[in-house]
mmCIF file of C-alpha atoms in Angstrom:
data_model
loop_
_atom_site.group_PDB
_atom_site.id
_atom_site.type_symbol
_atom_site.label_atom_id
_atom_site.label_comp_id
_atom_site.label_asym_id
_atom_site.label_seq_id
_atom_site.Cartn_x
_atom_site.Cartn_y
_atom_site.Cartn_z
ATOM 1 C CA MET A 10 0.000 0.000 0.000
ATOM 2 C CA LYS A 11 2.842 2.422 0.863
ATOM 3 C CA GLN A 12 4.514 1.650 -2.447
ATOM 4 C CA THR A 13 1.306 2.458 -4.358
ATOM 5 C CA ILE A 14 0.975 5.793 -2.567
ATOM 6 C CA ILE A 15 4.622 6.647 -3.272
ATOM 7 C CA ILE A 16 4.133 5.765 -6.948
ATOM 8 C CA TYR A 17 1.046 7.996 -7.142
ATOM 9 C CA ILE A 18 2.937 10.857 -5.466
ATOM 10 C CA CYS A 19 5.778 10.480 -7.978
ATOM 11 C CA ILE A 20 3.363 10.413 -10.933
ATOM 12 C CA PHE A 21 1.450 13.485 -9.762
ATOM 13 C CA SER A 22 4.699 15.328 -9.038
ATOM 14 C CA ALA A 23 5.982 14.539 -12.520
ATOM 15 C CA ILE A 24 2.718 15.737 -14.071
ATOM 16 C CA ALA A 25 2.787 18.954 -12.041
ATOM 17 C CA LEU A 26 6.411 19.661 -12.976
ATOM 18 C CA GLY A 27 5.665 18.934 -16.646
ATOM 19 C CA ASN A 28 2.719 21.343 -16.637
ATOM 20 C CA LEU A 29 4.806 23.998 -14.902
ATOM 21 C CA TYR A 30 7.537 23.594 -17.528
ATOM 22 C CA LEU A 31 5.031 23.793 -20.423
ATOM 23 C CA SER A 32 3.466 26.876 -18.882
ATOM 24 C CA SER A 33 6.849 28.618 -18.726
ATOM 25 C CA LEU A 34 7.534 27.699 -22.375
ATOM 26 C CA ARG A 35 4.210 29.189 -23.463
ATOM 27 C CA LYS A 36 5.048 32.439 -21.708
ATOM 28 C CA LYS A 37 8.432 32.623 -23.447
ATOM 29 C CA ALA A 38 7.093 31.777 -26.907
ATOM 30 C CA LYS A 39 5.212 34.636 -28.479
ATOM 31 C CA VAL A 40 2.103 33.070 -29.954
ATOM 32 C CA THR A 41 0.713 35.263 -32.682
ATOM 33 C CA GLU A 42 -3.016 35.120 -33.328
ATOM 34 C CA ILE A 43 -3.847 36.568 -36.722
ATOM 35 C CA LYS A 44 -7.458 36.603 -37.838
ATOM 36 C CA GLY A 45 -8.142 35.851 -41.491
ATOM 37 C CA ILE A 46 -4.667 34.555 -42.312
ATOM 38 C CA GLU A 47 -6.080 31.425 -43.956
ATOM 39 C CA ASN A 48 -8.205 33.329 -46.471
ATOM 40 C CA ILE A 49 -5.708 35.584 -48.227
ATOM 41 C CA VAL A 50 -5.680 35.247 -52.017
ATOM 42 C CA LEU A 51 -3.539 36.488 -54.877
ATOM 43 C CA LYS A 52 -5.308 37.355 -58.132
ATOM 44 C CA PHE A 53 -3.642 37.924 -61.493
ATOM 45 C CA SER A 54 -5.057 37.582 -65.014
ATOM 46 C CA ASP A 55 -7.909 35.086 -64.586
ATOM 47 C CA VAL A 56 -6.106 33.211 -61.827
ATOM 48 C CA LYS A 57 -6.977 33.241 -58.144
ATOM 49 C CA THR A 58 -4.809 31.316 -55.666
ATOM 50 C CA LYS A 59 -4.540 31.185 -51.898
ATOM 51 C CA LEU A 60 -1.423 32.244 -50.077
ATOM 52 C CA ILE A 61 0.017 30.166 -47.264
ATOM 53 C CA LEU A 62 1.358 32.775 -44.860
ATOM 54 C CA ASN A 63 3.594 32.469 -41.821
ATOM 55 C CA ARG A 64 2.218 33.685 -38.524
ATOM 56 C CA SER A 65 4.264 36.780 -37.771
ATOM 57 C CA GLU A 66 4.085 40.467 -37.004
ATOM 58 C CA SER A 67 4.969 41.145 -40.667
ATOM 59 C CA ILE A 68 1.866 39.256 -41.840
ATOM 60 C CA SER A 69 -0.278 41.013 -39.262
ATOM 61 C CA ASP A 70 0.926 44.353 -40.679
ATOM 62 C CA LEU A 71 0.427 43.128 -44.263
ATOM 63 C CA ILE A 72 -3.184 42.138 -43.555
ATOM 64 C CA LYS A 73 -3.846 45.672 -42.259
ATOM 65 C CA LEU A 74 -2.841 46.998 -45.712
ATOM 66 C CA LEU A 75 -5.394 44.829 -47.560
ATOM 67 C CA PRO A 76 -6.593 45.116 -50.215
ATOM 68 C CA ILE A 77 -3.264 45.509 -51.993
ATOM 69 C CA GLU A 78 -3.508 46.258 -55.696
ATOM 70 C CA GLY A 79 -0.881 47.225 -58.189
ATOM 71 C CA LYS A 80 1.461 46.271 -60.956
ATOM 72 C CA MET A 81 4.066 43.667 -60.161
ATOM 73 C CA ARG A 82 7.198 43.913 -62.236
ATOM 74 C CA GLN A 83 8.937 40.752 -63.399
ATOM 75 C CA ALA A 84 12.692 40.527 -63.620
ATOM 76 C CA GLY A 85 15.202 37.794 -62.937
ATOM 77 C CA GLY A 86 12.670 35.048 -62.234
ATOM 78 C CA LYS A 87 10.712 37.002 -59.641
ATOM 79 C CA ILE A 88 7.914 39.551 -59.491
ATOM 80 C CA SER A 89 7.947 42.467 -57.064
ATOM 81 C CA LEU A 90 5.497 45.008 -55.742
ATOM 82 C CA LYS A 91 6.253 48.078 -53.644
ATOM 83 C CA LEU A 92 3.836 48.360 -50.691
ATOM 84 C CA SER A 93 2.037 51.601 -49.885
ATOM 85 C CA LYS A 94 3.892 51.791 -46.581
ATOM 86 C CA PRO A 95 6.575 49.808 -44.747
ATOM 87 C CA ILE A 96 5.670 46.827 -42.578
ATOM 88 C CA THR A 97 7.532 45.094 -39.771
ATOM 89 C CA SER A 98 10.444 43.075 -41.064
ATOM 90 C CA ASN A 99 12.601 40.410 -39.487
ATOM 91 C CA PRO A 100 15.210 39.657 -42.154
ATOM 92 C CA VAL A 101 17.290 36.504 -42.151
ATOM 93 C CA LYS A 102 19.974 35.391 -44.563
ATOM 94 C CA VAL A 103 18.388 33.369 -47.372
ATOM 95 C CA GLU A 104 20.604 31.340 -49.664
ATOM 96 C CA LYS A 105 18.005 29.446 -51.711
ATOM 97 C CA VAL A 106 14.441 30.262 -52.723
ATOM 98 C CA TYR A 107 11.836 28.094 -54.396
ATOM 99 C CA LYS A 108 9.073 28.717 -56.903
ATOM 100 C CA GLY A 109 6.186 30.396 -55.105
ATOM 101 C CA ASP A 110 8.172 31.711 -52.136
ATOM 102 C CA ILE A 111 6.907 35.077 -50.881
ATOM 103 C CA MET A 112 9.525 37.344 -49.348
ATOM 104 C CA LEU A 113 9.684 40.864 -47.985
ATOM 105 C CA SER A 114 12.694 42.838 -49.170
ATOM 106 C CA GLU A 115 13.748 45.743 -46.980
ATOM 107 C CA ASP A 116 10.449 46.521 -45.261
ATOM 108 C CA ASP A 117 8.307 47.633 -48.174
ATOM 109 C CA THR A 118 8.664 45.338 -51.203
ATOM 110 C CA LEU A 119 6.856 42.032 -51.731
ATOM 111 C CA ILE A 120 8.684 39.513 -53.896
ATOM 112 C CA ILE A 121 7.246 36.290 -55.321
ATOM 113 C CA TYR A 122 9.728 33.897 -56.889
ATOM 114 C CA LEU A 123 8.738 32.299 -60.194
ATOM 115 C CA GLU A 124 11.546 29.748 -60.149
ATOM 116 C CA GLU A 125 14.050 28.101 -57.834
ATOM 117 C CA GLN A 126 17.158 30.232 -57.400
ATOM 118 C CA ASN A 127 20.308 30.465 -55.357
ATOM 119 C CA VAL A 128 20.341 33.853 -53.676
ATOM 120 C CA ASN A 129 22.425 35.433 -50.978
ATOM 121 C CA ARG A 130 20.116 38.081 -49.567
ATOM 122 C CA MET A 131 18.461 39.237 -46.397
ATOM 123 C CA TYR A 132 14.703 38.650 -46.571
ATOM 124 C CA THR A 133 11.759 38.368 -44.257
ATOM 125 C CA LYS A 134 10.039 35.092 -45.141
ATOM 126 C CA LEU A 135 6.301 35.660 -45.511
ATOM 127 C CA GLY A 136 4.955 32.436 -46.997
ATOM 128 C CA LYS A 137 4.177 30.644 -50.243
ATOM 129 C CA VAL A 138 1.788 30.751 -53.203
ATOM 130 C CA LEU A 139 -0.446 27.665 -53.037
ATOM 131 C CA LEU A 140 -0.932 26.968 -56.773
ATOM 132 C CA ILE A 141 2.645 27.465 -57.921
ATOM 133 C CA ASP A 142 1.963 25.984 -61.374
ATOM 134 C CA LYS A 143 -0.182 29.044 -62.144
ATOM 135 C CA LEU A 144 2.929 31.228 -61.869
ATOM 136 C CA GLU A 145 4.084 29.843 -65.240
ATOM 137 C CA GLU A 146 1.450 32.057 -66.905
ATOM 138 C CA ILE A 147 3.259 35.232 -65.883
ATOM 139 C CA LYS A 148 6.866 34.100 -66.240
ATOM 140 C CA ASP A 149 7.403 35.953 -69.545
ATOM 141 C CA VAL A 150 5.319 39.034 -68.755
ATOM 142 C CA ASP A 151 7.163 42.243 -67.824
ATOM 143 C CA GLU A 152 4.341 43.736 -65.765
ATOM 144 C CA ILE A 153 1.105 42.276 -64.423
ATOM 145 C CA GLU A 154 -1.864 43.684 -62.485
ATOM 146 C CA VAL A 155 -2.327 41.852 -59.200
ATOM 147 C CA SER A 156 -4.468 42.090 -56.114
ATOM 148 C CA ILE A 157 -3.986 40.543 -52.715
ATOM 149 C CA ASN A 158 -7.090 40.447 -50.582
ATOM 150 C CA LYS A 159 -9.189 38.423 -48.197
ATOM 151 C CA GLY A 160 -10.814 35.659 -50.169
#
């Protein structure tokens, strides 16, 4: 009987310590709640595709700018669009990008890559275009009208 009680005390102590540890981790990790992040779409020509966006302060700022409309310029296997105002950036060194990657250059220019490339730049990673095959349609176009909005 004593052994059973000691085992129960050990189990409950371990559970309590585990919960205490998890609670401290949650306080340290900044959990970002962004409403509407799953319904952001990119439209160009007759194409409409969802964007898969990272949960970050940059995305929260980007959503506040919606709708975003303008002409994206294509050069060097990527299209870019200057934002109406700067957003929060957290640049990291990026050495390789993939087709459909969405990056923030500086703090005011959205870039969508149309092909895989080796790069050596500082970018804030924002997310990815869901239907990357649709990007083929604009690969040879110098300038294209786009809109980014809640879908």
